[in-house]
Tab-separated table of C-alpha atoms in Angstrom:
chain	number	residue	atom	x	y	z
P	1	UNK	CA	8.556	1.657	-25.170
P	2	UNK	CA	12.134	1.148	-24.239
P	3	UNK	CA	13.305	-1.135	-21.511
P	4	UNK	CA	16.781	-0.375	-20.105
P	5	UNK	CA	18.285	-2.671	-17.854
P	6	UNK	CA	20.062	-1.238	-14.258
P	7	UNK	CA	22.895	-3.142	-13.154
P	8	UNK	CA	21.566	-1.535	-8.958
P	9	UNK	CA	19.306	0.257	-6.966
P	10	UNK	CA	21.380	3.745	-7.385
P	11	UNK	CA	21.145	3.050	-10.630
P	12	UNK	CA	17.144	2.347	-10.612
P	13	UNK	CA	16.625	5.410	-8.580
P	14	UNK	CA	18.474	7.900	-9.831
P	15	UNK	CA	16.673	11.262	-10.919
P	16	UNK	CA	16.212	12.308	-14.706
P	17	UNK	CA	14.357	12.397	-17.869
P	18	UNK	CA	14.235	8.574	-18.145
P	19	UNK	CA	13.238	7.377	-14.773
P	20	UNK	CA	9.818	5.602	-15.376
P	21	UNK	CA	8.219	2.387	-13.564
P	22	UNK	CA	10.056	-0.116	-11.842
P	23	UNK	CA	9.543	-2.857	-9.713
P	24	UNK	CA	8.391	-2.024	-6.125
P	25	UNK	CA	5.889	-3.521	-3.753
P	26	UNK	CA	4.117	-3.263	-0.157
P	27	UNK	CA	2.834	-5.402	2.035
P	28	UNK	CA	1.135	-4.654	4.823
P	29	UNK	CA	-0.658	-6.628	7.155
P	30	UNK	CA	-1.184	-4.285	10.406
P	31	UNK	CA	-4.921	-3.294	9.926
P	32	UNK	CA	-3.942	0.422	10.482
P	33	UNK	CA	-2.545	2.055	7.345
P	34	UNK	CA	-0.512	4.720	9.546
P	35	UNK	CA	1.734	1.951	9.742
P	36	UNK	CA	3.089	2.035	6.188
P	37	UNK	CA	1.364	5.221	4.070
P	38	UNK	CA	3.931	8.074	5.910
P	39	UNK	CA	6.974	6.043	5.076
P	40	UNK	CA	5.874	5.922	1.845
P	41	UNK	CA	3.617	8.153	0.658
P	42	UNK	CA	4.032	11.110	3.142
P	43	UNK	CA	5.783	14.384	2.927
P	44	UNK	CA	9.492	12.723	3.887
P	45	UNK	CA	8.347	9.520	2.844
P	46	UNK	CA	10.728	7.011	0.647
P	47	UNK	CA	8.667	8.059	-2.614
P	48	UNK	CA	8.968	11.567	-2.430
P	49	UNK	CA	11.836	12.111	-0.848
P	50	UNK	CA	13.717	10.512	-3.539
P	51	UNK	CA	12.059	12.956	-6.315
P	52	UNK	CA	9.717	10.281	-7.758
P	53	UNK	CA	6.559	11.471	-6.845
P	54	UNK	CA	4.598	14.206	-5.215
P	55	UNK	CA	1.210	15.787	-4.232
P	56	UNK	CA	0.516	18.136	-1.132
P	57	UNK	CA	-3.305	17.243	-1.113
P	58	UNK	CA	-2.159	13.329	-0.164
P	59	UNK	CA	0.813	14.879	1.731
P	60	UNK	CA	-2.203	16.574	3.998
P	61	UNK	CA	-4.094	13.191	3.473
P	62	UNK	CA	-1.116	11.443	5.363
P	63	UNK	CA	-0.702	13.760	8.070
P	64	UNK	CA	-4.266	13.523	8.554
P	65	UNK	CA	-3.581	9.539	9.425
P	66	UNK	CA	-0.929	10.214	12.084
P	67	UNK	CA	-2.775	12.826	14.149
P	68	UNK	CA	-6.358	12.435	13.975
P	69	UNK	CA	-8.529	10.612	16.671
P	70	UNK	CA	-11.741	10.092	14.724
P	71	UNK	CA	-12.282	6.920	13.111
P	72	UNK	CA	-14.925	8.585	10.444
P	73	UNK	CA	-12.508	11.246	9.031
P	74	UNK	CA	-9.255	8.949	9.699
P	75	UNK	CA	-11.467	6.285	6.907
P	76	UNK	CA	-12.087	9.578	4.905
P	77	UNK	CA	-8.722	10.740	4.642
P	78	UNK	CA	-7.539	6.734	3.623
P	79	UNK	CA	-10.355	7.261	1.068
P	80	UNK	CA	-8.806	10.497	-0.083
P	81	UNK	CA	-5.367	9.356	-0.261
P	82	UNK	CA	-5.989	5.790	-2.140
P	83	UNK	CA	-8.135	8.288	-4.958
P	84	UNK	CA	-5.106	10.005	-5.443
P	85	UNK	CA	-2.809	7.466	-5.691
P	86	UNK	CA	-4.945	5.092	-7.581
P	87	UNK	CA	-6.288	7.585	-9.732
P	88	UNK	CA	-6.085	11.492	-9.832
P	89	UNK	CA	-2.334	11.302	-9.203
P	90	UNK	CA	-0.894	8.130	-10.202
P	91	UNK	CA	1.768	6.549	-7.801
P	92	UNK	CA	2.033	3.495	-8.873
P	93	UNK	CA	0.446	0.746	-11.407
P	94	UNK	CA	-0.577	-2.363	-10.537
P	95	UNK	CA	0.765	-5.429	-12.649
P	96	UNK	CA	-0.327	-7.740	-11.043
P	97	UNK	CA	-1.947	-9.078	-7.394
P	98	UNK	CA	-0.451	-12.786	-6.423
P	99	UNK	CA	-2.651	-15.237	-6.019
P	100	UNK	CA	-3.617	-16.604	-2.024
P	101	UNK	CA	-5.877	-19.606	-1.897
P	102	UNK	CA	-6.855	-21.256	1.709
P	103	UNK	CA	-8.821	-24.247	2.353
P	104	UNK	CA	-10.774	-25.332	5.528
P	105	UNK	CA	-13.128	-28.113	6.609
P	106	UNK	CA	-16.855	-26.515	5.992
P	107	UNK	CA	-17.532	-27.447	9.962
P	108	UNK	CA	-15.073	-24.719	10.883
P	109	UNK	CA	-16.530	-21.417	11.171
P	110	UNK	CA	-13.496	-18.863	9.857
P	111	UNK	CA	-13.275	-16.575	7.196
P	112	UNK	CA	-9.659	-16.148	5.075
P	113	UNK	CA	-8.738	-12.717	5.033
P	114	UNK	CA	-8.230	-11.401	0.950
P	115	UNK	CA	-4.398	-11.388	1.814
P	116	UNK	CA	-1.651	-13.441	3.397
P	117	UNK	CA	-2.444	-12.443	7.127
P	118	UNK	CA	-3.812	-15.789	8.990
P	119	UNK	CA	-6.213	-13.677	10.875
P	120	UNK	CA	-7.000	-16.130	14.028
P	121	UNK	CA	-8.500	-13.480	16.219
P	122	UNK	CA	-11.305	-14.499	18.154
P	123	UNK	CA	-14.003	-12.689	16.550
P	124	UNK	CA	-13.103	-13.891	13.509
P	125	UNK	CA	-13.368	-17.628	13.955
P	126	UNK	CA	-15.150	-20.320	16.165
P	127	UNK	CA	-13.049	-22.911	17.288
């Protein structure tokens, strides 16, 4: 392996030969993933458009998020997408996941969500 240093981002995302991994991340808190995966990961999205990375099947996966109405194949389609990007077609690798610990008295009755949302909504705690 060879690490080469950029001095800036045009720099870090230029096209070519030698482009590899860098240092990106997303977080994203709204429980609807329409709200981040086309500005990503869709057809214009940041990824592609800048020549980094493609695949029509999660392209249709995407699209599939913004117009359809039913909850079953919406969950199929974010199934279909994160199997691609995870594994068939690799977007991205994971180095690492930051840590999140929360503490609470036992008495209260609230469950921490596996990320940095505070989820307070009202089914979701018993105050």
């Amino acid at each position: 392996m060879k690490i080469e240093m950029r001095e800036n981002w045009n720099q870090v995302l230029a096209p070519g030969p030698d482009r590899a991994l860098r240092d990106w991340s997303s977080t994203v808190f709204i429980a609807d993933p329409v709200s981040n995966m086309p500005g990503v990961w869709g057809r214009h999205g940041s990824h592609p458009a800048g020549g980094e990375w493609a695949n029509e099947e999660a392209f249709a996966a995407v699209e599939a998020l913004e117009s359809e109405m039913d909850t079953a194949r919406r969950r199929a389609a974010m199934r279909r997408l994160l199997g691609i990007l995870e594994n068939e077609d690799p977007a991205y690798a994971m180095l690492h996941q930051a840590a999140n610990f929360t503490g609470k008295r036992r008495a209260i009755r609230w469950r921490a969500a596996q990320s940095f949302l505070m989820d307070f909504r009202a089914g979701n705690w018993d105050v």
